mmCIF file of C-alpha atoms in Angstrom:
data_model
loop_
_atom_site.group_PDB
_atom_site.id
_atom_site.type_symbol
_atom_site.label_atom_id
_atom_site.label_comp_id
_atom_site.label_asym_id
_atom_site.label_seq_id
_atom_site.Cartn_x
_atom_site.Cartn_y
_atom_site.Cartn_z
ATOM 1 C CA MET A 1 -29.515 -9.273 -88.558
ATOM 2 C CA LYS A 2 -25.932 -10.026 -88.174
ATOM 3 C CA SER A 3 -23.851 -9.315 -90.998
ATOM 4 C CA VAL A 4 -21.652 -11.706 -92.473
ATOM 5 C CA ARG A 5 -18.487 -10.431 -90.950
ATOM 6 C CA GLU A 6 -20.327 -10.989 -87.653
ATOM 7 C CA ILE A 7 -20.956 -14.877 -88.034
ATOM 8 C CA PHE A 8 -17.594 -15.990 -89.704
ATOM 9 C CA ARG A 9 -15.560 -13.964 -86.494
ATOM 10 C CA ASN A 10 -13.663 -16.812 -85.439
ATOM 11 C CA LYS A 11 -14.227 -18.358 -88.741
ATOM 12 C CA GLU A 12 -13.465 -16.760 -92.013
ATOM 13 C CA TYR A 13 -11.521 -19.360 -93.429
ATOM 14 C CA LEU A 14 -14.749 -20.452 -94.365
ATOM 15 C CA LEU A 15 -15.404 -17.108 -96.361
ATOM 16 C CA ASP A 16 -13.190 -19.079 -99.431
ATOM 17 C CA GLU A 17 -15.542 -21.677 -99.999
ATOM 18 C CA PRO A 18 -16.959 -22.266 -102.994
ATOM 19 C CA GLU A 19 -20.433 -23.023 -101.144
ATOM 20 C CA VAL A 20 -20.108 -20.476 -98.440
ATOM 21 C CA VAL A 21 -19.792 -18.243 -101.412
ATOM 22 C CA LYS A 22 -22.338 -18.600 -103.386
ATOM 23 C CA LEU A 23 -24.793 -18.954 -99.770
ATOM 24 C CA VAL A 24 -23.334 -15.377 -99.194
ATOM 25 C CA ASP A 25 -23.933 -14.080 -102.462
ATOM 26 C CA TYR A 26 -27.579 -15.506 -102.083
ATOM 27 C CA CYS A 27 -28.170 -13.427 -98.772
ATOM 28 C CA GLU A 28 -26.822 -10.636 -100.405
ATOM 29 C CA GLU A 29 -29.879 -10.677 -103.240
ATOM 30 C CA LEU A 30 -32.378 -11.894 -100.866
ATOM 31 C CA GLN A 31 -32.094 -8.508 -98.713
ATOM 32 C CA ASP A 32 -31.935 -6.768 -102.179
ATOM 33 C CA GLU A 33 -35.005 -8.102 -102.797
ATOM 34 C CA ILE A 34 -36.356 -7.412 -99.177
ATOM 35 C CA VAL A 35 -35.678 -3.676 -99.209
ATOM 36 C CA GLU A 36 -36.604 -3.904 -103.056
ATOM 37 C CA PHE A 37 -39.842 -4.962 -101.627
ATOM 38 C CA LYS A 38 -39.967 -2.683 -98.717
ATOM 39 C CA PHE A 39 -39.708 0.605 -101.127
ATOM 40 C CA GLN A 40 -42.496 -1.407 -103.628
ATOM 41 C CA LYS A 41 -44.528 -1.380 -100.540
ATOM 42 C CA THR A 42 -43.971 2.071 -99.526
ATOM 43 C CA ASN A 43 -42.727 3.595 -102.257
ATOM 44 C CA ASN A 44 -40.697 6.720 -99.996
ATOM 45 C CA LYS A 45 -37.348 7.429 -100.735
ATOM 46 C CA GLU A 46 -37.030 7.785 -96.646
ATOM 47 C CA LEU A 47 -36.777 4.328 -96.492
ATOM 48 C CA ALA A 48 -34.435 3.189 -98.027
ATOM 49 C CA MET A 49 -32.135 5.806 -96.978
ATOM 50 C CA LEU A 50 -32.614 4.163 -93.800
ATOM 51 C CA ASP A 51 -31.770 0.788 -94.548
ATOM 52 C CA MET A 52 -29.021 2.157 -96.137
ATOM 53 C CA LEU A 53 -27.843 4.365 -93.141
ATOM 54 C CA LYS A 54 -28.315 1.207 -90.864
ATOM 55 C CA GLU A 55 -25.880 -0.666 -93.003
ATOM 56 C CA VAL A 56 -23.753 1.035 -92.840
ATOM 57 C CA ILE A 57 -23.237 1.986 -89.387
ATOM 58 C CA LYS A 58 -23.178 -1.500 -88.974
ATOM 59 C CA GLY A 59 -20.468 -2.070 -91.065
ATOM 60 C CA CYS A 60 -18.749 1.100 -89.419
ATOM 61 C CA ASN A 61 -19.379 -0.791 -85.915
ATOM 62 C CA ALA A 62 -18.433 -4.109 -87.392
ATOM 63 C CA ILE A 63 -14.737 -2.614 -88.630
ATOM 64 C CA GLN A 64 -14.388 -0.675 -85.041
ATOM 65 C CA LYS A 65 -14.829 -3.708 -83.298
ATOM 66 C CA GLU A 66 -12.413 -5.263 -84.917
ATOM 67 C CA GLN A 67 -9.618 -2.900 -85.231
ATOM 68 C CA ILE A 68 -9.515 -2.718 -80.621
ATOM 69 C CA GLU A 69 -9.706 -6.658 -81.504
ATOM 70 C CA PHE A 70 -6.331 -6.650 -83.213
ATOM 71 C CA GLU A 71 -4.814 -3.775 -80.784
ATOM 72 C CA ARG A 72 -6.478 -5.587 -77.965
ATOM 73 C CA PHE A 73 -4.583 -8.690 -78.958
ATOM 74 C CA GLY A 74 -1.244 -6.900 -80.277
ATOM 75 C CA TYR A 75 -1.830 -7.372 -84.057
ATOM 76 C CA GLU A 76 -1.011 -5.015 -86.834
ATOM 77 C CA ALA A 77 -4.065 -4.112 -87.860
ATOM 78 C CA PRO A 78 -5.153 -4.656 -91.852
ATOM 79 C CA ASP A 79 -5.061 -1.416 -93.980
ATOM 80 C CA TYR A 80 -8.590 -0.306 -94.321
ATOM 81 C CA GLU A 81 -8.002 1.413 -97.422
ATOM 82 C CA ALA A 82 -10.350 -1.465 -99.445
ATOM 83 C CA THR A 83 -13.512 -1.221 -96.840
ATOM 84 C CA ILE A 84 -13.550 2.044 -97.136
ATOM 85 C CA SER A 85 -14.145 2.295 -100.901
ATOM 86 C CA ASN A 86 -16.653 -0.634 -101.064
ATOM 87 C CA LEU A 87 -18.730 1.913 -98.870
ATOM 88 C CA LYS A 88 -18.321 4.719 -101.226
ATOM 89 C CA ASP A 89 -19.236 2.336 -104.147
ATOM 90 C CA TYR A 90 -22.247 0.868 -101.974
ATOM 91 C CA ILE A 91 -23.566 4.345 -101.118
ATOM 92 C CA TYR A 92 -22.885 5.765 -104.536
ATOM 93 C CA SER A 93 -24.838 2.772 -106.342
ATOM 94 C CA ARG A 94 -27.549 2.469 -104.065
ATOM 95 C CA CYS A 95 -27.904 6.393 -103.958
ATOM 96 C CA LYS A 96 -28.103 5.512 -108.251
ATOM 97 C CA GLU A 97 -31.018 2.557 -108.247
ATOM 98 C CA GLU A 98 -33.127 4.607 -105.803
ATOM 99 C CA LYS A 99 -32.647 7.972 -107.700
ATOM 100 C CA ILE A 100 -31.191 9.489 -104.922
ATOM 101 C CA TYR A 101 -28.534 13.034 -105.652
ATOM 102 C CA LEU A 102 -26.064 13.515 -102.954
#
């Protein structure tokens, strides 16, 4: 499954369109429901952790690829502070939801 950033890589300006915002929100809700269904089906926290780690790795890979493109084309790289903060928030919120204590 591709991330939103991967899908809109060459047309990021579309992410500001109201319809696209709604679609992205809907997709995120569906992804959350799928994860919840998987967890309920197996009642196993390991699956929730595995899913969370896969999403984190996928996000990290996308950021690394973006960084390489910025360097390759000589653009000034963006500040990834917000990205790191969002990643931490995601991990902590998923852990809280799944009652996983770090």
